Coordinates of C-alpha atoms and ligand atoms in Angstrom, one line a residue:
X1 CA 26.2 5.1 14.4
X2 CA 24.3 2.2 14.4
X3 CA 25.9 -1.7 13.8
X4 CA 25.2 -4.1 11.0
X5 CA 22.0 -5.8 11.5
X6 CA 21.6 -9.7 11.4
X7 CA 18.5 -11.4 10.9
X8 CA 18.7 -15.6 10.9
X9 CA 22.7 -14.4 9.2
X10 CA 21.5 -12.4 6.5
X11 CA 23.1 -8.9 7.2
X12 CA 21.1 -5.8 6.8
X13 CA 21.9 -2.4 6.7
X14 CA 20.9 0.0 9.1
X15 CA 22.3 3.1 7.4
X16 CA 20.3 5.5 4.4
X17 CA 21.4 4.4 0.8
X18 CA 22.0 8.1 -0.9
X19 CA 24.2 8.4 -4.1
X20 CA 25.2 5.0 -4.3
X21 CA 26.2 4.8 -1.0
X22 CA 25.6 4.0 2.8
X23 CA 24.9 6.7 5.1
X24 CA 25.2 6.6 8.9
X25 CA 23.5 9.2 11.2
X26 CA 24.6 10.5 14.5
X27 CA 21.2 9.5 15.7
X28 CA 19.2 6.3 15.8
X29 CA 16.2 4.5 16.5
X30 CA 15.5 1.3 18.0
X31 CA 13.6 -1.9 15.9
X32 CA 12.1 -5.1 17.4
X33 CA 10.0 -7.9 16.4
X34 CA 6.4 -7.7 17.2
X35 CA 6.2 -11.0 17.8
X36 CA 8.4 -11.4 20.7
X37 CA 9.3 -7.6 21.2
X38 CA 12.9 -8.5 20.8
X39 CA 15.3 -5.8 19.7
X40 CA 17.0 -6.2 16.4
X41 CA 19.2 -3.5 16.1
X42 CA 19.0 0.5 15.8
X43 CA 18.3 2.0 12.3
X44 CA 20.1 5.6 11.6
X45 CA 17.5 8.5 11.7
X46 CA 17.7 10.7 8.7
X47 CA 18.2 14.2 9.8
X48 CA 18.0 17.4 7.5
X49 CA 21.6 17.3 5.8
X50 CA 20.3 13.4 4.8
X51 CA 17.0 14.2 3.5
X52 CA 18.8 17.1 1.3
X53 CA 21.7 15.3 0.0
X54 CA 19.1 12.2 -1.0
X55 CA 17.4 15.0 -3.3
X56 CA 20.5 16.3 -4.8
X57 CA 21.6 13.3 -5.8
X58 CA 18.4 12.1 -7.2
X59 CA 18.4 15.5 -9.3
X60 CA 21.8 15.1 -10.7
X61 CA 21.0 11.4 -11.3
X62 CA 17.8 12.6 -13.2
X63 CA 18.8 14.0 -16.0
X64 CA 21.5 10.8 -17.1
X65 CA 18.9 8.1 -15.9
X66 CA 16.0 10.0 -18.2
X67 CA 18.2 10.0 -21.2
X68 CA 18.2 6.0 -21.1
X69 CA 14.8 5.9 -22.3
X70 CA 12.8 3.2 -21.9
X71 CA 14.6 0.5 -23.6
X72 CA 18.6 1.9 -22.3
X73 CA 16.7 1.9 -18.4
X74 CA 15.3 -1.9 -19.3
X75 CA 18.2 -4.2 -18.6
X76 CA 19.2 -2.1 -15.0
X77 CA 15.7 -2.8 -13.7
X78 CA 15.6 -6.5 -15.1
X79 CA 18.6 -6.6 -12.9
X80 CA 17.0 -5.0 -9.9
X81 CA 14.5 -7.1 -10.3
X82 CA 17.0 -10.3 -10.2
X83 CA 18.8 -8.9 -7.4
X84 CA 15.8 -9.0 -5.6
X85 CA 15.0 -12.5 -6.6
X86 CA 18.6 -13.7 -5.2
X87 CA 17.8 -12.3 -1.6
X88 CA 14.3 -13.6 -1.4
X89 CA 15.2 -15.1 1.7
X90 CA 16.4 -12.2 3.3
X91 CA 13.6 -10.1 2.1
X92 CA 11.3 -12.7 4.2
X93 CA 13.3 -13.3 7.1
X94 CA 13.4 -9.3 7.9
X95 CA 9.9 -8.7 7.0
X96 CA 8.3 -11.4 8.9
X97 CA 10.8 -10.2 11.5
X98 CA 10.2 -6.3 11.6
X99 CA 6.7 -6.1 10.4
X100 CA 5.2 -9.7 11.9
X101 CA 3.8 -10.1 8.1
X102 CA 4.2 -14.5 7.6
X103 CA 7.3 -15.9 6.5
X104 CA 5.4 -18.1 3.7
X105 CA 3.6 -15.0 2.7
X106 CA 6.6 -13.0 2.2
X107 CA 8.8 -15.9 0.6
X108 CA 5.1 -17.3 -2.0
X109 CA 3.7 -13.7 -2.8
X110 CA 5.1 -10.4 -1.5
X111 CA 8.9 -11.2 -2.7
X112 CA 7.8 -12.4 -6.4
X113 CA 4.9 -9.5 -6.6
X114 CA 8.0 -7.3 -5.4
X115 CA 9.6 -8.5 -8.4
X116 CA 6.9 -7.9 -11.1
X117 CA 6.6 -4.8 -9.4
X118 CA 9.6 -3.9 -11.0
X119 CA 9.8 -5.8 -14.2
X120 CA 6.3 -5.3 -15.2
X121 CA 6.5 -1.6 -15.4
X122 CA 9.4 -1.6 -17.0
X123 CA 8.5 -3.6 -19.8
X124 CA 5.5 -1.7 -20.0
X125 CA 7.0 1.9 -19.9
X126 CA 8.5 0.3 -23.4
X127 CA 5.2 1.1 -25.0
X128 CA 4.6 4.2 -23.0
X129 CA 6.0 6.9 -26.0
X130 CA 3.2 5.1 -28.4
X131 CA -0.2 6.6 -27.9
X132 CA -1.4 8.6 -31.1
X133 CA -4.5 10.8 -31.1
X134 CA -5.6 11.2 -34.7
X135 CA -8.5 13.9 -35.4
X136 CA -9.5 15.6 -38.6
X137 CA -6.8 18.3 -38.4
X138 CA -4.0 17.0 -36.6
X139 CA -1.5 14.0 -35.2
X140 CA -1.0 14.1 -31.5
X141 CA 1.7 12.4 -30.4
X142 CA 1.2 11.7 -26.6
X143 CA 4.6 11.8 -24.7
X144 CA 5.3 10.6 -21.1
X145 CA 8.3 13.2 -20.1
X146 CA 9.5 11.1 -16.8
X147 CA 8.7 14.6 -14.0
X148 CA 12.1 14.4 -11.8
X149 CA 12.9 13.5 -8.2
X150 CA 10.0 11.5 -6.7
X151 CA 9.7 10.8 -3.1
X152 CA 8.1 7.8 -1.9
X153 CA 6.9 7.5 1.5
X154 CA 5.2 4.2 2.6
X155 CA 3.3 2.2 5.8
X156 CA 4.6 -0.6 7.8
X157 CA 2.4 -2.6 7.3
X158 CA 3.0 -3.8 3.4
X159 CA 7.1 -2.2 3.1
X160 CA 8.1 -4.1 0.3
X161 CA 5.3 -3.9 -1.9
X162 CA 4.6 -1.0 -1.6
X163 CA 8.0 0.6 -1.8
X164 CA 8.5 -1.3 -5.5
X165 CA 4.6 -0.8 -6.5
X166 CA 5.4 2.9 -6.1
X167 CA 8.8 3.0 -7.4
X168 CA 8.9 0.4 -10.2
X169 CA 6.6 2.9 -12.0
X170 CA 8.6 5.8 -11.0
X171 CA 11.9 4.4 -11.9
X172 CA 10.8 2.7 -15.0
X173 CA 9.1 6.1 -16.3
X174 CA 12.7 8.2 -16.1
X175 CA 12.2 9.4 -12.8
X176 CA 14.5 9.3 -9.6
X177 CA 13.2 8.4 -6.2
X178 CA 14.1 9.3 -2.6
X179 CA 12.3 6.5 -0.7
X180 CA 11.4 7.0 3.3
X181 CA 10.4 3.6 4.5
X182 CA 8.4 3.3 7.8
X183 CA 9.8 3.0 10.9
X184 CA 8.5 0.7 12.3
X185 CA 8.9 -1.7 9.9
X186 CA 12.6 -0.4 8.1
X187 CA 14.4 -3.7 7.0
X188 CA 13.2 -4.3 3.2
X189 CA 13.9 -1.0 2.1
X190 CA 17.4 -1.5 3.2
X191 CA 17.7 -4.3 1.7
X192 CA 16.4 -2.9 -1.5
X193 CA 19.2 -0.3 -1.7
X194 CA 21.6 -3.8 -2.0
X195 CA 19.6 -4.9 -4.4
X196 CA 19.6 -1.7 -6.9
X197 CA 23.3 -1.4 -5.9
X198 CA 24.4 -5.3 -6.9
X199 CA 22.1 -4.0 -10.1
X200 CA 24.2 -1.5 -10.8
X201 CA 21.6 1.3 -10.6
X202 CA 23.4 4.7 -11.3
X203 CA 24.3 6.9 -7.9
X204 CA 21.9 8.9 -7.1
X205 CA 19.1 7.0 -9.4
X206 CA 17.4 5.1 -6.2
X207 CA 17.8 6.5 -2.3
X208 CA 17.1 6.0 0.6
X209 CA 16.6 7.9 3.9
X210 CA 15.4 5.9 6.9
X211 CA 13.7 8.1 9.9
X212 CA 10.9 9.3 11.6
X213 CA 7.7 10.5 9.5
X214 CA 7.3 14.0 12.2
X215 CA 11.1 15.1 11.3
X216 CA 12.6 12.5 7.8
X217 CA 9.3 12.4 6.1
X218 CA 8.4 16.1 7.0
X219 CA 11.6 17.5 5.8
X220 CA 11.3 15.6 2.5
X221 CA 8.0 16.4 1.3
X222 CA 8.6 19.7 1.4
X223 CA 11.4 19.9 -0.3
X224 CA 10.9 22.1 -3.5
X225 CA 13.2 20.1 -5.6
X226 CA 10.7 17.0 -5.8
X227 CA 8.0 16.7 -8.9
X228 CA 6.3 14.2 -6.9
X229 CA 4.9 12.5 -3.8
X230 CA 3.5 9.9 -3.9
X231 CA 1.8 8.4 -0.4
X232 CA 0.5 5.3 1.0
X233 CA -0.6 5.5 4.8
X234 CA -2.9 7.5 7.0
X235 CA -5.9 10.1 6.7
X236 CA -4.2 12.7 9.0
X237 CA -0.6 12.6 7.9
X238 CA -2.0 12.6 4.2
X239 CA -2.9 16.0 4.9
X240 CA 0.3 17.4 6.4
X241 CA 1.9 16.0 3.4
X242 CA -0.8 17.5 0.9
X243 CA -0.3 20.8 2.8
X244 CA 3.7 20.3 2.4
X245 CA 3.4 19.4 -1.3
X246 CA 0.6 22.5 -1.9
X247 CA 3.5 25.1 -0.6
X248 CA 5.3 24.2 -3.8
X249 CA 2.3 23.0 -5.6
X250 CA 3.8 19.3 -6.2
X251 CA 1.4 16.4 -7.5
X252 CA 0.8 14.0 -4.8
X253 CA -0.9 10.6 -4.8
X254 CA -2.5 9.6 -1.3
X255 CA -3.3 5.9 -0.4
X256 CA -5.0 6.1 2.6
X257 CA -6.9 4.1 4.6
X258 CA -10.8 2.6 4.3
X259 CA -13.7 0.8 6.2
X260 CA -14.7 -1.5 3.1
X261 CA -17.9 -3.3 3.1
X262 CA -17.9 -7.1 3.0
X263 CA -21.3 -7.6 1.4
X264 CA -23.1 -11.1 1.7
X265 CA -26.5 -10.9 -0.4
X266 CA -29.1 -13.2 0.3
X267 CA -27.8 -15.4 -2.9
X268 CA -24.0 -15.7 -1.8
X269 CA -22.5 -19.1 -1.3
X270 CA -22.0 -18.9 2.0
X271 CA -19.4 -21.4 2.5
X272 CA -17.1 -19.0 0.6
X273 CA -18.3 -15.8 1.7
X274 CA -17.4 -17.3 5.0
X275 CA -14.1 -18.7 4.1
X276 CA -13.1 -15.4 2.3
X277 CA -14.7 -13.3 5.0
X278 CA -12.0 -14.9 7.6
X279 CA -9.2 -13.9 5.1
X280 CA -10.0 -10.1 6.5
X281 CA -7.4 -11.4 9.6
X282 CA -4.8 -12.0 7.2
X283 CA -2.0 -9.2 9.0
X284 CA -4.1 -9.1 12.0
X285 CA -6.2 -6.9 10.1
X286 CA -3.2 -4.5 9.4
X287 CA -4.8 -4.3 5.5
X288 CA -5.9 -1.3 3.7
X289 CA -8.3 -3.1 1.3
X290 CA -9.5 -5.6 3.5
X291 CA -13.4 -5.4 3.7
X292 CA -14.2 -4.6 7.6
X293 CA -17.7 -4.0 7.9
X294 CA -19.7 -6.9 7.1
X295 CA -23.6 -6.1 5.5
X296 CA -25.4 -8.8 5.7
X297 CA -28.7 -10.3 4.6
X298 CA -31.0 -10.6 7.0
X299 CA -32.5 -13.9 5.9
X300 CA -28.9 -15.2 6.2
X301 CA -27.5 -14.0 8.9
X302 CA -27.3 -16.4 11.3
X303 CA -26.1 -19.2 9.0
X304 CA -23.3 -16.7 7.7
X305 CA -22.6 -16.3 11.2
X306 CA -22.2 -19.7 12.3
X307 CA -20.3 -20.7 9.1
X308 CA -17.7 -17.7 9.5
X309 CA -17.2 -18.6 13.3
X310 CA -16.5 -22.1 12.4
X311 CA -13.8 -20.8 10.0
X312 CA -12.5 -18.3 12.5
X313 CA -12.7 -21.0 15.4
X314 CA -9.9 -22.6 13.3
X315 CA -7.6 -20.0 12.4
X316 CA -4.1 -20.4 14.1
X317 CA -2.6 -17.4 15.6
X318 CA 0.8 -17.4 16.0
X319 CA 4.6 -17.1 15.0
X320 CA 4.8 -15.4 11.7
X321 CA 7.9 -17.6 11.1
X322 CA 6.0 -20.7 11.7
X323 CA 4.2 -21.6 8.7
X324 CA 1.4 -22.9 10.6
X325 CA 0.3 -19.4 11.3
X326 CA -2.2 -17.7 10.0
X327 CA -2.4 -14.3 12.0
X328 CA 0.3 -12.8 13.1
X329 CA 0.9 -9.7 15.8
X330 CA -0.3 -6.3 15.6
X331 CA 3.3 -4.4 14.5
X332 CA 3.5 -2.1 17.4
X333 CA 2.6 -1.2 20.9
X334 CA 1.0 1.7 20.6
X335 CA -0.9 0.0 17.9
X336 CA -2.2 -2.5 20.5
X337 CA -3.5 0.4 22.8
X338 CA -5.1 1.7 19.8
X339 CA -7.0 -1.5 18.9
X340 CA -7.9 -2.1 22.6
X341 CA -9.2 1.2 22.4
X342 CA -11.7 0.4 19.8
X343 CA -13.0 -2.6 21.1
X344 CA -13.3 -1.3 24.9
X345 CA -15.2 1.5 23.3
X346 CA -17.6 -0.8 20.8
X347 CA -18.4 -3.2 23.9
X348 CA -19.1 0.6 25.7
X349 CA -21.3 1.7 23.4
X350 CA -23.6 -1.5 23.8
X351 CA -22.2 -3.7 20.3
X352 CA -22.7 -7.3 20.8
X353 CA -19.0 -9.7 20.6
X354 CA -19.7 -12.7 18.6
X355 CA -16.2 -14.3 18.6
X356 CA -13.0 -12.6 20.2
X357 CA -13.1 -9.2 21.6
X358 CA -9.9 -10.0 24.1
X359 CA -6.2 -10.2 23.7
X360 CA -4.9 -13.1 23.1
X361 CA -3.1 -15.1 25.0
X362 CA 0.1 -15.4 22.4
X363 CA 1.4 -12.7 23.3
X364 CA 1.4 -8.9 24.3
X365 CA 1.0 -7.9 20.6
X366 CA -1.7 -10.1 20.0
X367 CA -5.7 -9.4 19.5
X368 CA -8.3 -12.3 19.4
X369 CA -9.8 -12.3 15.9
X370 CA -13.3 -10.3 16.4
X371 CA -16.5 -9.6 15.5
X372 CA -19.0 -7.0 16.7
X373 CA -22.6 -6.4 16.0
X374 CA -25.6 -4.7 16.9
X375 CA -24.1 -1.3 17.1
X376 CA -26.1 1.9 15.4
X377 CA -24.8 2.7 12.0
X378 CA -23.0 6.2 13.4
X379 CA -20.8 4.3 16.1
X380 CA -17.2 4.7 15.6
X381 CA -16.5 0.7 15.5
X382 CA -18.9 1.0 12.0
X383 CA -17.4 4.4 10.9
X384 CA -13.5 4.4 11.6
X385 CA -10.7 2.2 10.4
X386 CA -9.2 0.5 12.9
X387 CA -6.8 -1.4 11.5
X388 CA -6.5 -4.9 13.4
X389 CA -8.1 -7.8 13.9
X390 CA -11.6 -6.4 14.7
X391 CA -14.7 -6.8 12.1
X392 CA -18.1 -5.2 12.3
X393 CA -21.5 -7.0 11.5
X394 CA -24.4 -4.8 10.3
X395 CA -27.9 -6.3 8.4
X396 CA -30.0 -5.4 5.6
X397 CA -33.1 -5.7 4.2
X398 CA -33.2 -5.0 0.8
X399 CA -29.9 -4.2 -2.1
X400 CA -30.9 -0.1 -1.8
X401 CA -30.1 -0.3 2.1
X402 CA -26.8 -2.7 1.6
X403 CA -25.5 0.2 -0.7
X404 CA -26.7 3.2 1.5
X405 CA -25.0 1.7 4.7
X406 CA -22.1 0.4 2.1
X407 CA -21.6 4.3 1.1
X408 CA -22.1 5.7 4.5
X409 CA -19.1 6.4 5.6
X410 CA -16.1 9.0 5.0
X411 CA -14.0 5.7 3.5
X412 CA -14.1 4.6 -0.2
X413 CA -11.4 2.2 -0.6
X414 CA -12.5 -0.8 -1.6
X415 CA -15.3 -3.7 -1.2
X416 CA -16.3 -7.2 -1.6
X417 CA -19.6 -8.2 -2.4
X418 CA -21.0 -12.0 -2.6
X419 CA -23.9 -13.1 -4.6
X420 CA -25.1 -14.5 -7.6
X421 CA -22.6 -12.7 -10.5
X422 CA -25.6 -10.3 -12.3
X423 CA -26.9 -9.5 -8.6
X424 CA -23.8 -9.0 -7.3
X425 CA -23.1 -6.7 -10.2
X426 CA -25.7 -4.6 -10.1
X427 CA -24.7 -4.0 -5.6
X428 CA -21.3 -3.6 -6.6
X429 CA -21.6 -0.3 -9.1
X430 CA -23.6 1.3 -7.2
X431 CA -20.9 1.5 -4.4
X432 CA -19.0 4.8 -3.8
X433 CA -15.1 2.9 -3.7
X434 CA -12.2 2.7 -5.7
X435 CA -12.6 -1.3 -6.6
X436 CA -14.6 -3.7 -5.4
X437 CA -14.1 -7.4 -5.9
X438 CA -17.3 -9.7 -6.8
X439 CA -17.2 -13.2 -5.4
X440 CA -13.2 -12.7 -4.7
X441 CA -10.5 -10.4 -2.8
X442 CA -7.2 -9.5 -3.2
X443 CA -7.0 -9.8 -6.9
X444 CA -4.3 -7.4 -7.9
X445 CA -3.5 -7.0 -11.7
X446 CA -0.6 -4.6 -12.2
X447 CA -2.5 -3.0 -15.3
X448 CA -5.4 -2.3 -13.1
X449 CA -5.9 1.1 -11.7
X450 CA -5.7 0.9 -8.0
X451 CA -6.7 3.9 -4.9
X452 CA -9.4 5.6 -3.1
X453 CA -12.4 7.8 -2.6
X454 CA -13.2 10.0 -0.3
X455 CA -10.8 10.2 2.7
X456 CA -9.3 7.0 1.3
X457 CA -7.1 8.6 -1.5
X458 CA -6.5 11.2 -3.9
X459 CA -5.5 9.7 -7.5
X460 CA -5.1 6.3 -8.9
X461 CA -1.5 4.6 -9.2
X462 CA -1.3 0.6 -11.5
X463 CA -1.0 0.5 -15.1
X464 CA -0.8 3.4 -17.1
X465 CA -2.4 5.3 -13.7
X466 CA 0.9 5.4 -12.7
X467 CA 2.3 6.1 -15.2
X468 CA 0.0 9.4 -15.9
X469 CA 1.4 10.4 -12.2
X470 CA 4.7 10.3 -12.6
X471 CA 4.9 11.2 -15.9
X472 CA 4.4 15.0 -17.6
X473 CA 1.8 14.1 -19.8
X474 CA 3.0 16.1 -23.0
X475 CA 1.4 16.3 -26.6
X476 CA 3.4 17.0 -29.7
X477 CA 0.8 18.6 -32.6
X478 CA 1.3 17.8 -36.2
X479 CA -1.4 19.7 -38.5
X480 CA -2.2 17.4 -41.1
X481 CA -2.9 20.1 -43.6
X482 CA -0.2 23.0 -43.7
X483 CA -0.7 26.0 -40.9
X484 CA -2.1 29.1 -42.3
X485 CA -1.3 31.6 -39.7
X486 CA -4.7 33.5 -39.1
X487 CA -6.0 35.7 -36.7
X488 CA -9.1 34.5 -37.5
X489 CA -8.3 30.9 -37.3
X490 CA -9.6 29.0 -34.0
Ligands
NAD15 P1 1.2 6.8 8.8 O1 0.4 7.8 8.1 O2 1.4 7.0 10.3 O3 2.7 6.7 8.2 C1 2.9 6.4 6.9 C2 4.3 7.0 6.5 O4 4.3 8.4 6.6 C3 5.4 6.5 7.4 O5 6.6 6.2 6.7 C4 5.6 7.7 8.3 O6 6.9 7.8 8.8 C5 5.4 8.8 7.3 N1 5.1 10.1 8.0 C6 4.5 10.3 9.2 N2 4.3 11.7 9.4 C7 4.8 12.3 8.3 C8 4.9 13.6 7.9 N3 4.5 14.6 8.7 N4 5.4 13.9 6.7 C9 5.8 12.9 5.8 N5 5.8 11.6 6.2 C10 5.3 11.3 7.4 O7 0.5 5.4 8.5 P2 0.9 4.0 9.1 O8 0.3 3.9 10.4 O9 2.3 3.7 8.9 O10 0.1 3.1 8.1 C11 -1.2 2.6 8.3 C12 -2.2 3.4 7.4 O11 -1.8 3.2 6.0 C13 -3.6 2.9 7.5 O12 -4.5 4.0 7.6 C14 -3.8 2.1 6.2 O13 -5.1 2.0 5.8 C15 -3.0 2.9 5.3 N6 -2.6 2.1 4.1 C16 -3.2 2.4 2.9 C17 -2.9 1.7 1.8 C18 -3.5 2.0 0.4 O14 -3.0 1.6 -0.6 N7 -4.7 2.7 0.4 C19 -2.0 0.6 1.9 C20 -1.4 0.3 3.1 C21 -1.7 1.1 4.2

């Protein structure tokens, strides 16, 4: 059994949340603050009997919870959604704390966003039972049937977010979740469950099972009670958890990682291509969409480089908490060793360091922002994801050989090009991703559709994307002429 966890006096949970209540386990894990390495208390490990009362509550809930409809499921989630809003504070505190994400982040964008998250798509799901396909012969009344027990599995480095991105949809649609948060980064999602239980979310509606992704996560995705999965994390455990959900042929949806070019064409403003380009150290490069490999003009390469190092020369790693900092740690230490890993085998293979390339001196959890370049266009520092503070540089020569080193690798996530608008255009459809932002990053509209290509996903989730997933898309048929039965009729 594991004690109550305090962070800065707001008490969290370290139990699972299933049927309206708190769960301990006989077995636990240990979580600590990247930042300092400090331990902040053990978290209960889901085991089997967890993971399989979680689904049979959210099956009984199902049924009930669907019934609501839309409008009936409205004022619950505007209450989640509230409930959230009340412990902004604590949401903040334990992120920054768990995950190293900053404090001011947390508190000015990922706590609100986790809000819309929720309210958003349920207003939206209002509209949801109102699309009408009208031919010649017939009405078609296109129905959203919510699709049952949904599990949720997310990353640690985005918790919140992604946990309400993923289940605002799902809840807001009819559906019930099982949510298995990360673990190494466990505290929102605890705090979550107080949220939907001071909402007054029915048992069973909204659970949660804390544990390791090898034994929690493994046992839940293959349960055969659940109608979906949907995933946001790595290429290789996307496909044990596509094999899980294939043995009971269950839709999944797989976020997954991506190498995202940052393209700078010879008519970019360069002052904010540079200032933007620094933004890919926001997390200590712990960001999915963040554009990592860097094609640049030749003709402006070296003032792009000297106007990015400026920026970079200024950034201020640090304390999450302090709000001076800009980077934070890396989350864990085997994530360390992992990034160290990269760079030691990018210097190895001959790439060129133009800023960074060291720990740094904050702490053990903390990388030196970096940037490589010179390195062929098959070394792994272009081709992988590495998922840190460490950026690749690459040039071009002309738009056709930005977009063929753009689309060369297994990635398609997402992208960033600067130019002049129509240029930067005409770059940016001809890249193989899932979005790509012109002049801009990290504009995120919750109507938008939102995933990967490639390795980096399967599906789409935002808007009525997500809807579509965790819905059974159903059409009702009204002849508009009376039915002649006919053998002969089509
Ligand atoms: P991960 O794949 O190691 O873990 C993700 C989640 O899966 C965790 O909750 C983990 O416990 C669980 N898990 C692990 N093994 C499992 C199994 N066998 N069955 C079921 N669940 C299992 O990923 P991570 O290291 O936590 O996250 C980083 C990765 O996530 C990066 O590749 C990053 O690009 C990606 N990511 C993608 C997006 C996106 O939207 N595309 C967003 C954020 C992060």
């Amino acid at each position: 059994m594991a004690d109550m966890i305090h962070i800065d006096g707001h008490p969290i949970s370290p139990d699972h949340y299933i049927n309206g209540r708190r769960v301990a386990s006989s077995e636990t894990f240990e979580t600590f603050c990247p930042v300092d390495q400090k331990v902040l208390g053990r978290i209960s490990a889901g085991l089997d009997e967890h993971v399989d009362a979680a689904v049979s509550a959210a099956q009984a809930a199902f049924p009930g919870w669907a019934a609501l409809g839309a409008a009936g499921r409205l004022p619950y989630l505007e209450r989640f959604a509230e409930e959230i809003g009340k412990r902004e504070e604590a949401f903040a505190l334990a992120e920054a704390n768990d995950a190293g994400v900053l404090l001011s982040r947390m508190r000015h964008g990922i706590v609100p966003r986790a809000m819309l998250n929720i309210t958003w798509f349920a207003k939206e799901a209002l509209t949801l039972q109102d699309r009408v396909i009208e031919t010649t012969q017939a009405i078609h009344q296109v129905r959203h049937d919510p699709a049952g027990v949904c599990a949720i599995i997310t990353p640690w480095n985005s918790p919140l977010m992604l946990a309400t991105w993923k289940a605002g949809p799902a809840l807001a649609s009819g559906n019930t979740v099982v949510i298995k948060p990360p673990e190494w980064a466990p505290l929102t999602t605890s705090l979550l469950a107080d949220a939907a239980d001071a909402a007054g979310l029915p048992p069973g509606v909204f659970n949660i099972v804390q544990g390791m992704g090898a034994t929690t996560g493994a046992r839940l995705v293959a349960d055969p009670r659940l109608a979906r999965i949907s995933f946001t994390g790595s290429v290789p455990t996307a496909k044990l958890v596509a094999t899980a959900a294939a043995a009971n042929l269950v839709p999944c949806s797989l976020e997954l990682g991506g190498k995202s070019p940052f393209i700078v064409l010879k008519d970019a403003d360069l002052d904010a291509a540079a200032a933007t380009g620094a933004l890919m150290y926001r997390n200590a490069g712990q960001v999915c969409l963040a554009g990592t490999r860097f094609l640049v003009h030749e003709s402006i390469r070296d003032a792009f480089v000297e106007k990015m190092r400026a920026v970079v020369a200024n950034l201020v790693v640090g304390d999450p908490r302090d709000p001076a900092t800009e980077v934070g740690p890396i989350i864990h230490p085997r994530q360390v060793e992992r990034v160290a890993g990269f760079v030691e085998r990018a210097k190895a293979a001959g790439a060129t360091t133009l800023w960074g390339g060291e720990r740094h001196d904050f702490g053990p959890q903390y990388f030196q922002p970096t940037m490589f370049c010179d390195v062929a266009n098959d070394a792994e520092i272009v081709q992988q994801e590495v998922f840190g503070p460490v950026l690749v540089m690459q040039t071009f020569a002309s738009d056709e050989e930005a977009i063929a080193l753009a689309n060369s690798t297994v990635y398609g996530l997402g992208g960033i090009c600067y130019g002049e608008q129509a240029h930067a255009q005409t770059v940016a459809d001809q890249v193989r991703t899932g979005f790509i932002w012109i002049n801009s990053f990290t504009i995120r509209d919750l109507a938008a559709p939102f995933g990967g290509r490639g390795q980096s996903g399967v599906g789409r989730e935002g808007g009525e994307w997500s809807f579509d997933f965790f819905c059974d898309v159903k059409d009702v048929i009204t002849p508009k002429q009376p039915f002649k039965a006919s053998f002969a009729h089509r």
